[in-house]
Every structure is written in C-alpha cells, then in structure tokens.
Short mmCIF file of C-alpha atoms in Angstrom, two decimals:
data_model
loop_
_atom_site.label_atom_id
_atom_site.label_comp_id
_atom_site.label_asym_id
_atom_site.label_seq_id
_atom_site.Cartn_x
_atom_site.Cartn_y
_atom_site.Cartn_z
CA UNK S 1 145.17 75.69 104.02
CA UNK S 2 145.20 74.99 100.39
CA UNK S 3 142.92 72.52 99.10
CA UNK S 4 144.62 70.34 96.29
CA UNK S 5 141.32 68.11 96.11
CA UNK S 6 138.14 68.96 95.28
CA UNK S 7 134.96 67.40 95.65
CA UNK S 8 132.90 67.45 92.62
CA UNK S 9 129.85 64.98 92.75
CA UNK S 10 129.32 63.86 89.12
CA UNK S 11 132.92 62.95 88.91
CA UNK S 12 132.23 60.99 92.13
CA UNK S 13 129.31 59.38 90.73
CA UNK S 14 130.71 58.42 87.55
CA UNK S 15 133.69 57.06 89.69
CA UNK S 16 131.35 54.47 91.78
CA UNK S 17 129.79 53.70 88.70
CA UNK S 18 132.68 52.43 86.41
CA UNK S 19 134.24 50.72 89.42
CA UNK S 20 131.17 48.56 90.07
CA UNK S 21 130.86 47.71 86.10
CA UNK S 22 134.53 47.74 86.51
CA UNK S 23 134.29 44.63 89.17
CA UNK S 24 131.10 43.02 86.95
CA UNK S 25 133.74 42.92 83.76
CA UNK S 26 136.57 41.10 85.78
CA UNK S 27 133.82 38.74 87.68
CA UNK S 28 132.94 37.52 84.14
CA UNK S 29 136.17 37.07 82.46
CA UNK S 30 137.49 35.29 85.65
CA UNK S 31 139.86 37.23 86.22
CA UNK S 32 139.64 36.78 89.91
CA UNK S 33 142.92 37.91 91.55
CA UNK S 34 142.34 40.38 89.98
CA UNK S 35 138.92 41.81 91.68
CA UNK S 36 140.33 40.25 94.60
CA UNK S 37 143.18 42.91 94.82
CA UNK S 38 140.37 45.63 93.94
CA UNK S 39 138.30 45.03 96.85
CA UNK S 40 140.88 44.30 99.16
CA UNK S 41 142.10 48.29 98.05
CA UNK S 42 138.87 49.28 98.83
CA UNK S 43 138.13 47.98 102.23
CA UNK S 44 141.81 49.47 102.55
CA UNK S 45 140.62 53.18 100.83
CA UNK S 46 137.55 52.43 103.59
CA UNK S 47 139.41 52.10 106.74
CA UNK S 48 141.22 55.05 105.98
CA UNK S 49 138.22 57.21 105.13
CA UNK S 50 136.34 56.33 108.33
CA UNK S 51 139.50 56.70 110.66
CA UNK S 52 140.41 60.16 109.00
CA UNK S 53 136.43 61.00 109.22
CA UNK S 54 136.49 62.26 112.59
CA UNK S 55 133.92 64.27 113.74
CA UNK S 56 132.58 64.21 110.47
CA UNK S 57 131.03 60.75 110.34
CA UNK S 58 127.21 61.46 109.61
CA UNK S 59 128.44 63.19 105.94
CA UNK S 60 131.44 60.57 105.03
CA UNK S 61 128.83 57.71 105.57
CA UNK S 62 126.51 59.35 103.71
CA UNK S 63 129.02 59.52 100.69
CA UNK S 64 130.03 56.00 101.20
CA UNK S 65 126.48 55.23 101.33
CA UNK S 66 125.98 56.81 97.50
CA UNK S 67 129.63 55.37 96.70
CA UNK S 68 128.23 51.67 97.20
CA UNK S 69 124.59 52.44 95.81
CA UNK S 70 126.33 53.87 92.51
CA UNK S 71 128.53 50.81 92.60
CA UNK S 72 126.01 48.34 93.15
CA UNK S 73 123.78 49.88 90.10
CA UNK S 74 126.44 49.64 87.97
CA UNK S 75 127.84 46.14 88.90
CA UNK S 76 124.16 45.44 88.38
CA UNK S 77 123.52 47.13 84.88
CA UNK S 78 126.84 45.19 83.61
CA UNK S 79 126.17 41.89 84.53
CA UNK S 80 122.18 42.35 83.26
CA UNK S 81 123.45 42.98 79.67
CA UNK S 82 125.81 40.51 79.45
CA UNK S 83 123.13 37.96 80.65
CA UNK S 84 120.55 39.11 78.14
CA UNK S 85 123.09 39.16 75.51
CA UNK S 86 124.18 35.49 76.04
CA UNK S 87 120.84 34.82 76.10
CA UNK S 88 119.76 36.34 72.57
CA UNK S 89 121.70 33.47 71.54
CA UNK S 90 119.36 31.71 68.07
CA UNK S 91 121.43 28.54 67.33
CA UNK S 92 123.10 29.63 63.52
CA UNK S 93 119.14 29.16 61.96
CA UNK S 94 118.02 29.60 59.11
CA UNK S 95 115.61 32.47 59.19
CA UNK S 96 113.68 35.21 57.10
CA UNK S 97 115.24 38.70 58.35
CA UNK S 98 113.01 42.02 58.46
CA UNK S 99 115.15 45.32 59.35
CA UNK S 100 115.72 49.12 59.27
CA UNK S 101 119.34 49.99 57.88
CA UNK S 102 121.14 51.84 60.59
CA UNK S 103 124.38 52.09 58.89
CA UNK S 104 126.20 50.83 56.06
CA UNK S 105 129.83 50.10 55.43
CA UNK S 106 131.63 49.17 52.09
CA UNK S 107 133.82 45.93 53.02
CA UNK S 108 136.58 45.02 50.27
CA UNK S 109 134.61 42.59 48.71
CA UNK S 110 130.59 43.07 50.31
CA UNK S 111 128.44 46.21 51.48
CA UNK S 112 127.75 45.98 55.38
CA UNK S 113 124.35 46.91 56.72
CA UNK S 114 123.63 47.38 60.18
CA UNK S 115 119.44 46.51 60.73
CA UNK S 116 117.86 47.38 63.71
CA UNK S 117 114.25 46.56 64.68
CA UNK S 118 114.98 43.34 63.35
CA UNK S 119 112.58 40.55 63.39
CA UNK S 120 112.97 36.84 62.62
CA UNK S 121 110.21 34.33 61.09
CA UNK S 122 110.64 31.06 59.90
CA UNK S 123 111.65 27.69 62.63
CA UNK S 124 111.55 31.06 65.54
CA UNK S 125 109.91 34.20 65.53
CA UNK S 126 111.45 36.68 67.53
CA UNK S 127 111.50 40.73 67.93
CA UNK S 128 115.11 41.35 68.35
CA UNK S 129 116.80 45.05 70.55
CA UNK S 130 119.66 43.94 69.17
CA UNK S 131 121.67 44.67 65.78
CA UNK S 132 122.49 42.13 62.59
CA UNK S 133 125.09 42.91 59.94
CA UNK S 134 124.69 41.45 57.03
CA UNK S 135 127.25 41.64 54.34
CA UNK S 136 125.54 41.66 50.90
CA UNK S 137 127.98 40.54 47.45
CA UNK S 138 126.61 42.02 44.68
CA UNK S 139 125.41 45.50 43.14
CA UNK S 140 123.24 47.04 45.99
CA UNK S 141 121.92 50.99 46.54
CA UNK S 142 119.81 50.64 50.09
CA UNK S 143 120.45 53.54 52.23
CA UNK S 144 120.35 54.25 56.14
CA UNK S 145 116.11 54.01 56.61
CA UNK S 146 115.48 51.53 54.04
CA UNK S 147 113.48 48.32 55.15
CA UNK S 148 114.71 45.07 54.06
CA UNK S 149 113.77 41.85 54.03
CA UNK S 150 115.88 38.54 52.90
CA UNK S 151 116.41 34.78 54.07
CA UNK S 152 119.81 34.26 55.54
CA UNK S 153 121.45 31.62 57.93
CA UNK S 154 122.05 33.91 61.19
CA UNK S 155 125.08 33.62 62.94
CA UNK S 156 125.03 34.44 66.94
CA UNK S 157 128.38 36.64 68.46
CA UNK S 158 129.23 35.38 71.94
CA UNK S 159 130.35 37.21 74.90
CA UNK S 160 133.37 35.58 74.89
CA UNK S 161 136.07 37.27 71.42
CA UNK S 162 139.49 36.18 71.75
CA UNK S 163 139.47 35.23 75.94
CA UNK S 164 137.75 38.46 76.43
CA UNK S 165 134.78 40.10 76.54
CA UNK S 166 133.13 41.44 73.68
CA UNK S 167 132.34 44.67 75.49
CA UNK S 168 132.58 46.86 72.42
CA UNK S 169 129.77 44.73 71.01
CA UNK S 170 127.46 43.96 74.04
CA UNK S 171 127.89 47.93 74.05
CA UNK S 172 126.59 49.14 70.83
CA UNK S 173 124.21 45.85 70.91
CA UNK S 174 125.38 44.24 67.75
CA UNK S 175 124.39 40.13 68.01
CA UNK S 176 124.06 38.75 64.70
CA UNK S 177 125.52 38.27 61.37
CA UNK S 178 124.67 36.78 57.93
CA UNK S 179 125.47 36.84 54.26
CA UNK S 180 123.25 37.17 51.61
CA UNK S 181 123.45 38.16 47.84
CA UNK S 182 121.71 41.25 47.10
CA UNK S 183 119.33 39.40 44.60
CA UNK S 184 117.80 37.38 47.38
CA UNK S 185 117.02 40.74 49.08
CA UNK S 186 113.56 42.89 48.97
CA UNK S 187 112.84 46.54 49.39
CA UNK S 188 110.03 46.71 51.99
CA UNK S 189 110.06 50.78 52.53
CA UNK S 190 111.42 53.27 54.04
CA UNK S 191 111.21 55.08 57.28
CA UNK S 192 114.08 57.58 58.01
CA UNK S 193 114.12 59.51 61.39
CA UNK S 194 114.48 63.36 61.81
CA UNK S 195 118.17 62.34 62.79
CA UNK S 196 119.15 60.71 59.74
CA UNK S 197 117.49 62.95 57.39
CA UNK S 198 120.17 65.78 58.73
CA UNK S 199 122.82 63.10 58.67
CA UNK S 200 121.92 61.93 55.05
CA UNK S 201 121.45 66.00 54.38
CA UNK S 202 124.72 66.79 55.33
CA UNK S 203 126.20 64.25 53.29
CA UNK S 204 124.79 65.23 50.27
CA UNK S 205 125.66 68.33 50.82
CA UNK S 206 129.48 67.56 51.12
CA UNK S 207 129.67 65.10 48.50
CA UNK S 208 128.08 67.94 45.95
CA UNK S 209 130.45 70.41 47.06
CA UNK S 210 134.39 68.43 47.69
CA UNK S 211 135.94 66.21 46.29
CA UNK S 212 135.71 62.55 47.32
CA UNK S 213 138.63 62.37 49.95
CA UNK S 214 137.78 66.19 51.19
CA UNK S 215 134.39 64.87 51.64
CA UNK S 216 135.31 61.59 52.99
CA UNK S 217 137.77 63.28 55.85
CA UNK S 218 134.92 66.48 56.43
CA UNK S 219 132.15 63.84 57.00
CA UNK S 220 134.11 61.66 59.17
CA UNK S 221 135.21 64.94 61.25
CA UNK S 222 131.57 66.20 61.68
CA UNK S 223 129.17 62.96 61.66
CA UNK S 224 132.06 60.41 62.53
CA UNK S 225 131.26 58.10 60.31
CA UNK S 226 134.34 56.89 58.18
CA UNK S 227 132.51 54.44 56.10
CA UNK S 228 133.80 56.46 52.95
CA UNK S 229 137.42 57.03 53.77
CA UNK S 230 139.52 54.45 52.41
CA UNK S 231 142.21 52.47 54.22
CA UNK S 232 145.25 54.23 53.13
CA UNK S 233 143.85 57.56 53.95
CA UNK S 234 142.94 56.14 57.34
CA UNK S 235 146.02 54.10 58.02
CA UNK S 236 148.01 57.88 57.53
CA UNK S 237 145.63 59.26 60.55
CA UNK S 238 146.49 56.33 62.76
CA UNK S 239 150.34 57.13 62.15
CA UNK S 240 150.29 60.28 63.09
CA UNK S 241 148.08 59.44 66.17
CA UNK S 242 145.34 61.64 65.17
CA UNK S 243 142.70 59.06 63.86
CA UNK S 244 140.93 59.68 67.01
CA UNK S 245 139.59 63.03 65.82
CA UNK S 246 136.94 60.79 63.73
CA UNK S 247 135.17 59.53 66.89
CA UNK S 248 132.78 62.39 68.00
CA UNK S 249 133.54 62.99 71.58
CA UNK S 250 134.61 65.67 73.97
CA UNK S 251 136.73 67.68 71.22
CA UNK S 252 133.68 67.56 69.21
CA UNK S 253 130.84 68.54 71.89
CA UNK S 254 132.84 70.65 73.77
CA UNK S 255 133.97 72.91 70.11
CA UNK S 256 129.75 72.95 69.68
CA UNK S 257 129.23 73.93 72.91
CA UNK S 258 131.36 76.90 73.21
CA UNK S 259 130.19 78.06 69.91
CA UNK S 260 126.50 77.50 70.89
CA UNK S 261 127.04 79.56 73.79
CA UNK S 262 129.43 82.19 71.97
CA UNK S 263 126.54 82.66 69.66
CA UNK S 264 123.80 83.13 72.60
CA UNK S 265 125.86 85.59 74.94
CA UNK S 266 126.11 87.88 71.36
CA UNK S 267 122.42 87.73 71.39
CA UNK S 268 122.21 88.65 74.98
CA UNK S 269 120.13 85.36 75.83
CA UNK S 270 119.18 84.88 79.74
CA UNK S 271 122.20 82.14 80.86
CA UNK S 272 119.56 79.62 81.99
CA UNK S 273 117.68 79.76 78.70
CA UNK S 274 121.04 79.59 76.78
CA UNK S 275 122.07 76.28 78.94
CA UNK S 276 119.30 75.22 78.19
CA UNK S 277 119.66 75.57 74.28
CA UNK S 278 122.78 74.52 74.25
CA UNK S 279 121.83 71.40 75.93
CA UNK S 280 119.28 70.19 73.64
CA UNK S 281 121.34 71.09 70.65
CA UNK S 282 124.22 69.06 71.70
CA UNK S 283 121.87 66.00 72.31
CA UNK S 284 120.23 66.76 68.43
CA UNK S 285 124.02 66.80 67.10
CA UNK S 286 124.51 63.33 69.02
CA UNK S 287 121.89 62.05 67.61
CA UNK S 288 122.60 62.97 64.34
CA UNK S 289 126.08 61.16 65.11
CA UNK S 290 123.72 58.37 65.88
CA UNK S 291 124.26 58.67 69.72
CA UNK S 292 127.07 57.24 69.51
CA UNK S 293 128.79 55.93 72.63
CA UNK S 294 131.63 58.85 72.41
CA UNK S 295 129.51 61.54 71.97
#
C-alpha cells in the first residue's frame, strides 16, 4: 500500500513546537475563542490517533508523549520572553547610554543605530540583553562596532503595537528608543567581531567595485541588509513580489549549501567531513548576515 504520509521527526518537532508558542501568542493577545477552537481540534486529532493506534499503542504514546513535551517547551519559551520583555520596562528616564553599534539605518531625516550591550547610568543602572535605536540628526560617521556613549531620554516599546503583539520586536529583542543629536554623542572605541569584519569587508568591496544601486541591490542579495537601497528602488521589488529575495533565508542557505557541497564532492571529500563543512560554513555565512531570524 502506498504511503502518501511520511513521518519525518524534525518536521514533527518543529510542528509541536510552533503550536505550543502558537497557543502562548493567542493566550496573550486574548484571543480566547480562538485557542479554545485549537485545543478542542486537538483533543479531537487525539481521540482519533489513539482509536486508529491499535495494536500500536506503546509507540503512538510515545510520540504524543514528545508531541506535548515539544509543546509545552515552546508554550513555555513564548510566554518567558514576553514576561521578561514587559518587564525591561525603564519608565521614559532620562539616562546616560553606553553601546556597541549593531546596525545602522539612514532614516529620511536621522541615521538609526541599533546598540547592543547597552548599559544605563544615571537615576538606574542597568545591563540591558536587549537592543536601543537611537536616531541621531546631524552629520555622523560611526560604523557597526563602534562604542558610543550619549545622554538621551529612553523610551520603552510595549508588548502590546496596534492590539497585537509586537512579536517581530520581542523577537529580534529590540526595547528601547531615543533621540539624540550627534554633537551630544562620544566615541568610546571600537570592538568589531570576526562576523562583521567580513560583513564590513564585503561591503567595501562592492561599493569599490559597482555603482551605488548595483551595490545597494548585490549587498542586500548577499548580506540582506537593505539599509542602502533607497525607497523607490525597493518599492519596485515589492511590486513585482520579489522583495523577499533580500531576507536571507532558505533560497539563500540552500544556493550555499549545494555549492559548498558541489565544491567538496569535486575534491573527493569523505561525505561526513563535507556535512560537516558545509555545516559550519552555513552557520559563519549566518552570522555574517547577523544571524538573522531567516537565515
């Protein structure tokens, strides 16, 4: 008898997993008929899998035994980082602000920096793990790496944007904001990691050799960051429904993959060894994309 489903257990995992954040999301933005119709299908999907179990019970428990565990982890992991990020909360204070630059943005009228490591001094003194933007107005040259320091009032981000949760934000772990003018800010050092330094060395490299929108649209493809693409080049990608080539992701780490491994069969390289390459260079490229969530 054909078989038209297969099991495959990371695809099972990752199932449990986003069903269990899934039911953490809806629990905290009330939407409660809504999780109630999502159990109620599962103790539904659970009947059904014990009564067509059979003589097969010992196994299907055990997979309904992972199936809840992975659930429970991930309800659990959801619901701890929107706590702690309501919590980060500092009460729009006035504060001195010490940060790495992460990543900066050109705004129409400001530069955006993204500081992590961020610490606060002044009327509280706290060691952030999350992110501030500040927007600076004025004629600034910091660079991802750079140290800054400045006195800003900081603005908290809620959990709560528009009715909804701010998952996009709670995910990337950006909390704070703040203006400043770039006189008011001071160059502390710099300390640049091994990922950067490719990131900022493939820039350059780019930018010496295209011209600004070639570079732009080439940097955004391999690093996707498309900080230097402006919005009518942008707005054309949208249209055509393509803009999502810009977020490394599978098309990206699947396309480095196969030429990893095209590369390492031509060199005859033992198949474990190669996987084992290609692994680490795929998590050195996301890094370099500044493991983002995508990739």
């Amino acid at each position: 008898m054909k078989r038209y489903l297969n099991f495959r257990p990371i695809l099972y995992f990752a199932i449990s997993l986003i069903l269990g954040i899934l039911s953490a999301y809806l629990y905290f933005s009330k939407a409660f008929i809504i999780l109630s119709i999502l159990i109620v299908l599962f103790l539904i999907c659970l009947i059904l899998f014990l009564i067509m179990a059979r003589g097969k019970i010992k196994s299907k428990l055990i997979y309904l035994l992972v199936f809840v565990l992975f659930s429970i982890i991930g309800t659990c992991s959801c619901t701890l980082s929107i706590i702690d990020y309501d919590k980060a909360d500092l009460g729009k204070v006035n504060l001195t602000v010490n940060g790495r630059i992460t990543e900066v943005y050109q705004t129409e009228s400001s530069k955006a920096y993204f500081l992590s490591e961020v610490k606060f001094s002044g009327i509280k003194n706290v060691k952030s793990n999350y992110k501030l933007c500040v927007y600076v107005y004025g004629a600034t040259d910091y660079d991802v790496g750079d140290i800054i320091s400045f006195y800003a009032t900081v603005n908290d981000l809620g959990v709560i944007y528009e009715g909804k949760i701010n998952t996009q934000n709670i995910a990337s772990k950006y909390k704070y904001n703040c203006t400043v003018n770039s006189d008011k800010i001071t160059l502390l050092g710099n300390n640049t990691t091994i990922f950067e330094k490719v990131n900022l060395g493939i820039r350059k490299a780019l930018q010496e050799g295209l011209d600004s929108r070639e570079f732009s649209v080439a940097y955004a493809l391999m690093c996707g960051n498309s900080e230097y693409m402006d919005e009518e080049l942008i707005f054309s990608f949208r249209q055509a429904g393509v803009a999502h080539i810009f977020a490394v992701s599978g098309l990206h780490i699947g396309f480095m993959a196969t030429s990893i491994s095209f590369l390492l069969r031509k060199f005859k390289v033992n198949k474990i060894i190669s996987a084992i390459i290609t692994i680490l260079l795929l998590i050195f490229y996301s890094g370099v994309c500044g493991f983002s969530i995508s990739s």
